[in-house]
C-alpha positions as a Markdown table, in Angstrom:
| # | Residue | x | y | z |
|---|---|---|---|---|
| 1 | Met | 61.0 | 98.2 | 111.7 |
| 2 | Gly | 59.9 | 94.7 | 111.1 |
| 3 | Ser | 61.6 | 92.5 | 108.3 |
| 4 | Glu | 65.0 | 92.5 | 107.0 |
| 5 | Ala | 63.7 | 93.6 | 103.8 |
| 6 | Ala | 62.0 | 96.6 | 105.2 |
| 7 | Ala | 65.3 | 97.4 | 107.1 |
| 8 | Leu | 67.1 | 97.2 | 103.6 |
| 9 | Leu | 64.5 | 99.2 | 102.0 |
| 10 | Glu | 64.7 | 101.9 | 104.6 |
| 11 | Ala | 68.6 | 102.2 | 104.2 |
| 12 | Ala | 68.0 | 102.6 | 100.3 |
| 13 | Asp | 65.4 | 105.2 | 100.7 |
| 14 | Phe | 67.7 | 107.1 | 103.4 |
| 15 | Ala | 70.5 | 106.9 | 101.0 |
| 16 | Ala | 68.6 | 108.0 | 97.9 |
| 17 | Gly | 67.3 | 111.0 | 100.0 |
| 18 | Lys | 70.8 | 111.9 | 100.9 |
| 19 | His | 72.5 | 111.6 | 97.6 |
| 20 | Lys | 69.6 | 113.1 | 95.5 |
| 21 | Gly | 71.1 | 115.3 | 93.1 |
| 22 | Gln | 74.6 | 113.9 | 93.4 |
| 23 | Arg | 76.2 | 112.4 | 90.0 |
| 24 | Arg | 78.9 | 110.1 | 89.5 |
| 25 | Lys | 82.0 | 111.1 | 87.6 |
| 26 | Asp | 81.1 | 109.2 | 84.3 |
| 27 | Pro | 80.4 | 111.0 | 81.3 |
| 28 | Glu | 76.7 | 110.1 | 81.6 |
| 29 | Gly | 76.6 | 111.7 | 85.0 |
| 30 | Thr | 74.9 | 108.7 | 86.4 |
| 31 | Pro | 72.9 | 109.3 | 89.6 |
| 32 | Tyr | 75.3 | 108.8 | 92.6 |
| 33 | Ile | 73.0 | 106.4 | 94.4 |
| 34 | Asn | 73.8 | 103.7 | 91.7 |
| 35 | His | 77.1 | 103.3 | 93.5 |
| 36 | Pro | 76.0 | 102.4 | 96.9 |
| 37 | Ile | 73.2 | 100.0 | 95.4 |
| 38 | Gly | 75.7 | 98.4 | 93.1 |
| 39 | Val | 78.2 | 98.0 | 96.1 |
| 40 | Ala | 75.3 | 96.1 | 98.2 |
| 41 | Arg | 74.5 | 94.0 | 94.9 |
| 42 | Ile | 78.1 | 93.1 | 94.5 |
| 43 | Leu | 78.0 | 91.9 | 98.4 |
| 44 | Ala | 74.8 | 90.0 | 98.0 |
| 45 | Arg | 75.4 | 88.5 | 94.5 |
| 46 | Glu | 78.9 | 87.8 | 94.2 |
| 47 | Ala | 80.1 | 87.5 | 97.7 |
| 48 | Gly | 76.9 | 85.8 | 99.0 |
| 49 | Val | 76.3 | 88.3 | 101.9 |
| 50 | Thr | 73.0 | 87.9 | 103.6 |
| 51 | Asp | 74.1 | 90.0 | 106.8 |
| 52 | Ile | 71.5 | 92.8 | 106.7 |
| 53 | Val | 73.8 | 95.0 | 108.9 |
| 54 | Leu | 76.5 | 94.9 | 106.2 |
| 55 | Leu | 74.2 | 95.5 | 103.3 |
| 56 | Gln | 72.6 | 98.5 | 105.1 |
| 57 | Ala | 76.2 | 99.7 | 105.6 |
| 58 | Ala | 76.9 | 99.4 | 101.7 |
| 59 | Leu | 74.0 | 101.4 | 100.8 |
| 60 | Leu | 74.9 | 104.1 | 103.5 |
| 61 | His | 78.7 | 103.9 | 103.1 |
| 62 | Asp | 79.1 | 107.1 | 101.5 |
| 63 | Thr | 76.4 | 109.2 | 103.4 |
| 64 | Val | 78.7 | 110.5 | 106.1 |
| 65 | Glu | 81.6 | 111.3 | 103.6 |
| 66 | Asp | 79.7 | 112.9 | 100.8 |
| 67 | Thr | 76.4 | 114.3 | 102.3 |
| 68 | Asp | 75.4 | 116.2 | 105.5 |
| 69 | Thr | 74.5 | 112.8 | 107.3 |
| 70 | Thr | 76.0 | 112.3 | 110.6 |
| 71 | Leu | 77.1 | 109.2 | 112.4 |
| 72 | Ala | 74.7 | 110.1 | 115.3 |
| 73 | Glu | 71.9 | 110.5 | 112.7 |
| 74 | Leu | 73.1 | 106.8 | 111.3 |
| 75 | Glu | 72.9 | 105.3 | 114.8 |
| 76 | Glu | 69.6 | 106.6 | 115.5 |
| 77 | Arg | 68.0 | 105.4 | 112.4 |
| 78 | Phe | 69.9 | 102.3 | 111.7 |
| 79 | Gly | 71.7 | 101.2 | 115.1 |
| 80 | Ala | 75.3 | 101.4 | 116.6 |
| 81 | Glu | 76.4 | 98.3 | 114.2 |
| 82 | Val | 75.5 | 100.1 | 111.0 |
| 83 | Arg | 76.9 | 103.3 | 112.3 |
| 84 | Gly | 80.2 | 101.8 | 113.4 |
| 85 | Leu | 80.5 | 100.0 | 110.1 |
| 86 | Val | 79.8 | 103.1 | 108.2 |
| 87 | Gln | 82.3 | 105.0 | 110.4 |
| 88 | Glu | 85.0 | 102.4 | 109.9 |
| 89 | Val | 85.0 | 102.8 | 106.1 |
| 90 | Thr | 84.5 | 106.8 | 106.0 |
| 91 | Asp | 87.5 | 108.9 | 105.0 |
| 92 | Asp | 88.0 | 112.1 | 107.1 |
| 93 | Lys | 87.3 | 114.9 | 104.3 |
| 94 | Ala | 89.2 | 117.4 | 106.5 |
| 95 | Leu | 92.3 | 115.7 | 105.6 |
| 96 | Pro | 94.1 | 116.2 | 102.2 |
| 97 | Lys | 93.2 | 113.6 | 99.4 |
| 98 | Ala | 96.8 | 112.2 | 99.4 |
| 99 | Glu | 96.5 | 111.5 | 103.2 |
| 100 | Arg | 93.2 | 110.1 | 103.0 |
| 101 | Lys | 94.2 | 107.7 | 100.2 |
| 102 | Arg | 97.4 | 106.8 | 102.4 |
| 103 | Leu | 95.3 | 106.0 | 105.3 |
| 104 | Gln | 93.3 | 103.7 | 103.5 |
| 105 | Val | 96.1 | 101.8 | 102.5 |
| 106 | Glu | 97.7 | 101.7 | 106.1 |
| 107 | Arg | 94.4 | 100.8 | 107.8 |
| 108 | Ala | 93.0 | 98.1 | 105.5 |
| 109 | Pro | 94.8 | 95.3 | 107.0 |
| 110 | Gly | 93.5 | 96.1 | 110.5 |
| 111 | Ser | 89.7 | 96.6 | 109.4 |
| 112 | Ser | 86.9 | 94.4 | 110.8 |
| 113 | Pro | 85.8 | 91.6 | 108.5 |
| 114 | Arg | 82.6 | 93.3 | 107.7 |
| 115 | Ala | 84.5 | 96.5 | 106.6 |
| 116 | Lys | 87.0 | 94.4 | 104.5 |
| 117 | Leu | 84.0 | 92.9 | 102.5 |
| 118 | Leu | 82.6 | 96.4 | 102.0 |
| 119 | Gln | 85.9 | 97.9 | 101.1 |
| 120 | Leu | 86.3 | 94.9 | 98.5 |
| 121 | Ala | 83.0 | 95.6 | 97.0 |
| 122 | Asp | 83.3 | 99.5 | 96.9 |
| 123 | Lys | 86.7 | 99.3 | 95.0 |
| 124 | Leu | 85.2 | 96.5 | 92.7 |
| 125 | His | 82.4 | 98.7 | 92.0 |
| 126 | Asn | 84.7 | 101.7 | 91.1 |
| 127 | Leu | 87.3 | 99.9 | 89.0 |
| 128 | Arg | 84.6 | 98.4 | 86.9 |
| 129 | Asp | 83.2 | 102.0 | 86.3 |
| 130 | Leu | 86.5 | 103.3 | 85.5 |
| 131 | Arg | 87.1 | 100.2 | 83.1 |
| 132 | Arg | 83.7 | 101.1 | 81.6 |
| 133 | Cys | 84.4 | 104.8 | 80.9 |
| 134 | Thr | 86.9 | 107.3 | 82.0 |
| 135 | Pro | 85.7 | 110.5 | 83.8 |
| 136 | Pro | 86.0 | 113.6 | 81.9 |
| 137 | Gly | 89.2 | 115.2 | 82.6 |
| 138 | Trp | 91.0 | 111.9 | 83.6 |
| 139 | Ser | 94.1 | 111.0 | 81.7 |
| 140 | Pro | 95.0 | 107.3 | 81.1 |
| 141 | Gln | 97.8 | 108.0 | 83.6 |
| 142 | Arg | 95.2 | 109.1 | 86.5 |
| 143 | Val | 93.2 | 105.9 | 85.7 |
| 144 | Gln | 96.2 | 103.9 | 86.0 |
| 145 | Glu | 97.4 | 105.6 | 89.0 |
| 146 | Tyr | 93.9 | 105.0 | 90.6 |
| 147 | Phe | 94.3 | 101.1 | 89.8 |
| 148 | Gln | 97.6 | 101.1 | 91.4 |
| 149 | Trp | 96.4 | 102.8 | 94.6 |
| 150 | Ala | 93.3 | 100.5 | 94.7 |
| 151 | Ala | 95.6 | 97.3 | 94.3 |
| 152 | Arg | 97.6 | 98.6 | 97.4 |
| 153 | Val | 94.4 | 98.9 | 99.3 |
| 154 | Val | 93.1 | 95.6 | 98.1 |
| 155 | Ala | 96.4 | 93.9 | 99.0 |
| 156 | Gly | 95.5 | 94.8 | 102.7 |
| 157 | Leu | 92.2 | 93.1 | 102.5 |
| 158 | Arg | 93.4 | 89.8 | 101.1 |
| 159 | Gly | 91.8 | 86.6 | 102.7 |
| 160 | Thr | 88.4 | 88.0 | 103.0 |
| 161 | Ser | 86.3 | 87.0 | 100.0 |
| 162 | Pro | 87.7 | 84.6 | 97.3 |
| 163 | Pro | 85.1 | 85.7 | 94.8 |
| 164 | Leu | 85.6 | 89.4 | 95.1 |
| 165 | Glu | 89.4 | 89.0 | 95.2 |
| 166 | Ala | 89.5 | 86.8 | 92.1 |
| 167 | Glu | 87.5 | 89.4 | 90.2 |
| 168 | Leu | 89.5 | 92.2 | 91.5 |
| 169 | Gln | 92.8 | 90.4 | 90.4 |
| 170 | Arg | 91.3 | 89.9 | 87.0 |
| 171 | Leu | 90.7 | 93.7 | 86.7 |
| 172 | Phe | 94.2 | 94.4 | 88.1 |
| 173 | Glu | 95.9 | 92.0 | 85.5 |
| 174 | Glu | 94.3 | 93.8 | 82.8 |
| 175 | Arg | 96.0 | 96.8 | 83.8 |
| 176 | Gly | 99.4 | 94.8 | 84.1 |
| 177 | Leu | 99.2 | 95.1 | 88.0 |
| 178 | Glu | 99.6 | 92.3 | 90.5 |
| 179 | Leu | 98.6 | 92.1 | 94.2 |
């Protein structure tokens, strides 16, 4: 593929194609691709990540869960490391939502260092979005419950990235939560 920049752009282009037409839950209906780009940006700018595999996985992290992308397709296009990292952070959509959330909390401490970084950045981006605006139909209680669940996941990821953890801690404290 050539350069690391080309590898990163290939992942961005692939994710944009797969998420085409998808929207975030915010009132503006922000294009979904903004989320994986935001997660990769948090890793690069706030956590100082330069690991291209991790940044590619950040861009691709929701493709298997939320599109018709397969793990085999990711491996063929981006290699076994990227596939493995995406697989590690992908929920099994065949399971009920409550079970998927429970498993995220349970599995967080045993995640690989790269997966922990990705999960921290993913939670940070989602929580910043929730802080910015509440999705239509979400009550204040539902927002608070999401923050409480995210705090339980993040507690299992501690010791991974002081800058991301400090920012998450600040968001949790705003909601009256502790890690």
